[in-house]
PDB file of C-alpha atoms in Angstrom:
ATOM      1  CA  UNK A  13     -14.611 -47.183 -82.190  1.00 45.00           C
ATOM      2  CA  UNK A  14     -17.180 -44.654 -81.419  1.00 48.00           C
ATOM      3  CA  UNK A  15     -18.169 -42.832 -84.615  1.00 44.00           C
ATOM      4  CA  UNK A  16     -19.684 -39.418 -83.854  1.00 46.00           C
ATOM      5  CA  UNK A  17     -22.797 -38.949 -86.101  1.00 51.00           C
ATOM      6  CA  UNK A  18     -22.459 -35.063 -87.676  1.00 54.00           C
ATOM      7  CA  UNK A  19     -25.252 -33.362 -89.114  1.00 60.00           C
ATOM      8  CA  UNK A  20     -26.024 -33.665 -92.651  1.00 59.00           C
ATOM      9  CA  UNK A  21     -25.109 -30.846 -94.793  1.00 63.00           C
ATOM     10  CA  UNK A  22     -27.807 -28.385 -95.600  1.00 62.00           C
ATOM     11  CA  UNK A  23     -27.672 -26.497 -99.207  1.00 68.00           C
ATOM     12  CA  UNK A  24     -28.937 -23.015 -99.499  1.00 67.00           C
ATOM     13  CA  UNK A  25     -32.597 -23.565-101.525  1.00 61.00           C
ATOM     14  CA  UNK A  26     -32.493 -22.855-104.565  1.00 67.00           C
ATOM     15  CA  UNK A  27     -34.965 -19.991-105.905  1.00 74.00           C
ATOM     16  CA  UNK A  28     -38.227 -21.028-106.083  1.00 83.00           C
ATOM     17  CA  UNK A  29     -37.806 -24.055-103.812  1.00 92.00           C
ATOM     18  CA  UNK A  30     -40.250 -23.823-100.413  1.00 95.00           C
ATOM     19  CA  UNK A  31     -38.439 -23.346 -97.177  1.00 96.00           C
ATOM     20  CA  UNK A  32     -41.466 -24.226 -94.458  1.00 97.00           C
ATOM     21  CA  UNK A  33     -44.732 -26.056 -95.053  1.00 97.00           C
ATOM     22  CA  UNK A  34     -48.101 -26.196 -92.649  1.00 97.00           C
ATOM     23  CA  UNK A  35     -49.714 -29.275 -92.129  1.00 97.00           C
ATOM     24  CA  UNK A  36     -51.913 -29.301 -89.554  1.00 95.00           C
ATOM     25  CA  UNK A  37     -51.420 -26.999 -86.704  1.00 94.00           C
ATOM     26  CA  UNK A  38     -47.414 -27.370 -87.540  1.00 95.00           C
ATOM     27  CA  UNK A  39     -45.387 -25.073 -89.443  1.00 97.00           C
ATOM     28  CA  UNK A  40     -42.343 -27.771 -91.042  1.00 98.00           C
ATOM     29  CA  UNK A  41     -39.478 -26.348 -91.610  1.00 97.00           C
ATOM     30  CA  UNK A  42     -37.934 -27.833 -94.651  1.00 97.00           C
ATOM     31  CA  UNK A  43     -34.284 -28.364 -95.500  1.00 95.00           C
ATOM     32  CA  UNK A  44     -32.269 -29.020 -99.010  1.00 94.00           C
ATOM     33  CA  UNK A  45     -29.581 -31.686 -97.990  1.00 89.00           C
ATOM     34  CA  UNK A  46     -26.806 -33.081 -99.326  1.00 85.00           C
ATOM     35  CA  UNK A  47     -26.649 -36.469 -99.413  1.00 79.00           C
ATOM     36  CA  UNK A  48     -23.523 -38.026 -97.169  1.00 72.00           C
ATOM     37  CA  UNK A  49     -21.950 -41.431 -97.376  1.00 68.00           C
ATOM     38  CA  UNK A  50     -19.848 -41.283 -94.733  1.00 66.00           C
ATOM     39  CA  UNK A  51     -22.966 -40.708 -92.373  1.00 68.00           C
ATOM     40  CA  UNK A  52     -25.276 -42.638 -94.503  1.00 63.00           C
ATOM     41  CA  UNK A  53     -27.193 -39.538 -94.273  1.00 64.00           C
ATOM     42  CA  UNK A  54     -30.024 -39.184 -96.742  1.00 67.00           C
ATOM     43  CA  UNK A  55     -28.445 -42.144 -98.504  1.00 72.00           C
ATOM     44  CA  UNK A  56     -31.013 -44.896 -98.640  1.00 77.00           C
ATOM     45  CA  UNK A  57     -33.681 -42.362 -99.327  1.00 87.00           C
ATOM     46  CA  UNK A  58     -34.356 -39.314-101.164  1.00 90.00           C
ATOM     47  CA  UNK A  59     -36.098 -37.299 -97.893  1.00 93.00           C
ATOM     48  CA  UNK A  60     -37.339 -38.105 -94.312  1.00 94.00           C
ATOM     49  CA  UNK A  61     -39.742 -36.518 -91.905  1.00 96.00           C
ATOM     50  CA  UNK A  62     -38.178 -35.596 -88.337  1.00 96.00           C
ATOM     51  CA  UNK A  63     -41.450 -35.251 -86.482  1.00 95.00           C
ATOM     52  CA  UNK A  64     -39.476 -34.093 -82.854  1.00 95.00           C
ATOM     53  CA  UNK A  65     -37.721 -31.797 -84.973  1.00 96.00           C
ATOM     54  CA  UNK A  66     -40.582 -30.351 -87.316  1.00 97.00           C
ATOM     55  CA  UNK A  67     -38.337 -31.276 -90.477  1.00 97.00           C
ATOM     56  CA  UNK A  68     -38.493 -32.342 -93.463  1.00 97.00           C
ATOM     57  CA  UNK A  69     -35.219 -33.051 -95.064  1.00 94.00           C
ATOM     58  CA  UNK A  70     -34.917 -33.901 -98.911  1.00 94.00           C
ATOM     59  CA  UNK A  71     -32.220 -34.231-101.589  1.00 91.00           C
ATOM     60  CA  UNK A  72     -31.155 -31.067-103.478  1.00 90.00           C
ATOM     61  CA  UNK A  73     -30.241 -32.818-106.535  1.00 87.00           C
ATOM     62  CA  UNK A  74     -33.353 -34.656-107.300  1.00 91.00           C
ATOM     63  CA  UNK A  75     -35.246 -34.384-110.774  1.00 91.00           C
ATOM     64  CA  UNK A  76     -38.212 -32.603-110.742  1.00 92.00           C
ATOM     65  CA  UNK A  77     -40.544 -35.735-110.833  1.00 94.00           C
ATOM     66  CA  UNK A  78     -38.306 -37.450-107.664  1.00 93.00           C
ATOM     67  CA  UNK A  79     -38.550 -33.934-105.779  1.00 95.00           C
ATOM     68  CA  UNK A  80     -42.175 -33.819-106.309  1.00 95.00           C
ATOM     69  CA  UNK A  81     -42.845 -36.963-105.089  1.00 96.00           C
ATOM     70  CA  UNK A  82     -40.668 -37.301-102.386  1.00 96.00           C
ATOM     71  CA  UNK A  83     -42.151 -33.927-101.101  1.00 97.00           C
ATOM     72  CA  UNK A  84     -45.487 -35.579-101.159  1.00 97.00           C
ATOM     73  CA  UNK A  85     -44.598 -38.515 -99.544  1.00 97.00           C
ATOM     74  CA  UNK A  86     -42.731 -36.550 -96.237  1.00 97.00           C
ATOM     75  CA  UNK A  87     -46.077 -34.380 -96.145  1.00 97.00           C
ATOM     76  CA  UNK A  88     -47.844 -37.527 -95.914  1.00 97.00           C
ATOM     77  CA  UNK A  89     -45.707 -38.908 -93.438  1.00 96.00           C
ATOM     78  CA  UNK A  90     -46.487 -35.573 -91.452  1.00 97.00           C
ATOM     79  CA  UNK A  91     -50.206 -36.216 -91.921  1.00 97.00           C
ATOM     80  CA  UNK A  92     -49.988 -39.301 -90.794  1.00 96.00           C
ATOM     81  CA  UNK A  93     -47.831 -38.039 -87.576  1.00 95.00           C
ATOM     82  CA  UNK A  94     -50.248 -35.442 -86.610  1.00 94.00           C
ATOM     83  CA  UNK A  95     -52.816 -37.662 -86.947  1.00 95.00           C
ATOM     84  CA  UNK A  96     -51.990 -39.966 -84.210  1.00 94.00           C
ATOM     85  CA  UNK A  97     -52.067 -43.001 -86.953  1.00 94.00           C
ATOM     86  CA  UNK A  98     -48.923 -44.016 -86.539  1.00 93.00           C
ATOM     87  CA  UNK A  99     -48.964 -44.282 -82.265  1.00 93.00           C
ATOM     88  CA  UNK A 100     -50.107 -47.032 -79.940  1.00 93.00           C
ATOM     89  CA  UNK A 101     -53.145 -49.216 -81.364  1.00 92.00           C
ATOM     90  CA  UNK A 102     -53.252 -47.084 -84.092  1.00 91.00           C
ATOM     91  CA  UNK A 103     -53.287 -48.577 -88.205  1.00 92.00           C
ATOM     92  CA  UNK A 104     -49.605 -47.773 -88.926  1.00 94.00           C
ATOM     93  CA  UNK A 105     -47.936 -48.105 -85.668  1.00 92.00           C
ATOM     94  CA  UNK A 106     -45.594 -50.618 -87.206  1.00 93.00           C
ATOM     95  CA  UNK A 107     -42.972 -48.566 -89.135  1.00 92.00           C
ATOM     96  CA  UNK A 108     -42.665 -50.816 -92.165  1.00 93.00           C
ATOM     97  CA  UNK A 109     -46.404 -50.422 -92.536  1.00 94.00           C
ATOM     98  CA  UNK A 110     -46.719 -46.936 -92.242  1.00 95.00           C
ATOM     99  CA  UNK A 111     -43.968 -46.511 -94.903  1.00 95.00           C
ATOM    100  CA  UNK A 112     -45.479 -49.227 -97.509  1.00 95.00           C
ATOM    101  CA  UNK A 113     -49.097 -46.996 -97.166  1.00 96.00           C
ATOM    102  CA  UNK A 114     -47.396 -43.697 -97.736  1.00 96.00           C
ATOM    103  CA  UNK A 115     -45.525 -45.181-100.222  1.00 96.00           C
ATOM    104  CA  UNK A 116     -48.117 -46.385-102.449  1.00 96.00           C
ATOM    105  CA  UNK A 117     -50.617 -43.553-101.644  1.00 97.00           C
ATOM    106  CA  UNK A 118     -48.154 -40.579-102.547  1.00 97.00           C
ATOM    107  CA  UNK A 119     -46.930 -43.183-105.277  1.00 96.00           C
ATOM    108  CA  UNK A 120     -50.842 -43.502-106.825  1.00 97.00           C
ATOM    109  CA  UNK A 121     -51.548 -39.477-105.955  1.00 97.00           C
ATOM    110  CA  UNK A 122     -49.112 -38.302-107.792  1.00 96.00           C
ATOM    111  CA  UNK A 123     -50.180 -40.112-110.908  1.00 97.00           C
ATOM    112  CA  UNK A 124     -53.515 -39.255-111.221  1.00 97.00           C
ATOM    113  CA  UNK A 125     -52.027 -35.572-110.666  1.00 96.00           C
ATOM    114  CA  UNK A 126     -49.949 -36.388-113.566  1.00 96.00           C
ATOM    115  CA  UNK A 127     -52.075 -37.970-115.523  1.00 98.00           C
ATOM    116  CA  UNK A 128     -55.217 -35.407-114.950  1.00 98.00           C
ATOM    117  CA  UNK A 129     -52.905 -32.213-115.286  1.00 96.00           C
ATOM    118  CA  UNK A 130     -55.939 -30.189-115.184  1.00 97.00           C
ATOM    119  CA  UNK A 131     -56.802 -31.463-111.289  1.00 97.00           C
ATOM    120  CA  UNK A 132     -54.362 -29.342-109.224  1.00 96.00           C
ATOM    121  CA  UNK A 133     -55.913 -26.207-111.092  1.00 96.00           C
ATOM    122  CA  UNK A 134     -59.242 -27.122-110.420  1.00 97.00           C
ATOM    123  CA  UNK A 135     -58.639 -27.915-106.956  1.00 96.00           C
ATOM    124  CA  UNK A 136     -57.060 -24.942-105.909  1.00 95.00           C
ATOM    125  CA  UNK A 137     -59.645 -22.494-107.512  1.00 95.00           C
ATOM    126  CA  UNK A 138     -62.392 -24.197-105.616  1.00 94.00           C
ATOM    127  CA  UNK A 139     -60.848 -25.412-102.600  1.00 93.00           C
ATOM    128  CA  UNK A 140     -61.886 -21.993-100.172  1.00 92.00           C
ATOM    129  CA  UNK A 141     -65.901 -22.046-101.913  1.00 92.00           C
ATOM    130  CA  UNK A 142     -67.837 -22.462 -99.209  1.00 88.00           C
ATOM    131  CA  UNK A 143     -71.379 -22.649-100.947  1.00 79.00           C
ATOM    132  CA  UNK A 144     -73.718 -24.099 -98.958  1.00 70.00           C
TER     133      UNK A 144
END
């Protein structure tokens, strides 16, 4: 038996929650889904990039500290797209590998974010200074 594959089932974002992110020269669109386990959709993880799509798809229900650091992590996987890393004779061609280095990067990012709550500030007041 042939089991048709149906899309998973987006959630209106909540207030406050981002709807499209640029990285790179791409504007992501970015979609609040339900997780389904009849489709296994969004099951086994808490968000995925679609790079042919320009989507990032994460789980509406998520705690604040799982959102955040899934978010991260699909960005990353977008960076890593856009990059070229992950294609032919590139570092993280193989999928496993790609995913255990975004893993642990976004993993080790986000705690020195949380850990140095003052950094994000920072950053963002000085990230357009151009003094040369």
């Amino acid at each position: 038996m042939i089991r048709k594959k149906k899309k998973p089932t987006a959630v209106p974002a909540a207030k406050g929650k981002p709807t499209m992110v640029k990285v790179g020269y791409r504007d992501i669109k970015i979609e609040w889904i339900a997780p389904d386990f009849k489709t296994d959709e969004l099951t086994d993880c808490y968000g995925q990039y679609k790079a042919r799509e320009g989507v990032i798809q994460l789980q509406n229900s998520l705690c604040g500290q799982e959102e955040s650091n899934t978010f991260l992590h699909e960005i990353m996987h977008a960076c890593c797209y856009g990059a070229g890393l992950n294609q032919a004779d590139m570092p993280l061609k193989d999928e496993d590998k790609e995913e255990i280095v975004i893993n642990q990067l976004s993993n080790y990012i986000m705690g020195v974010f949380r850990d140095n709550p003052w950094l994000l500030d920072y950053l963002k007041k000085h990230i357009n200074e151009n003094n040369h």
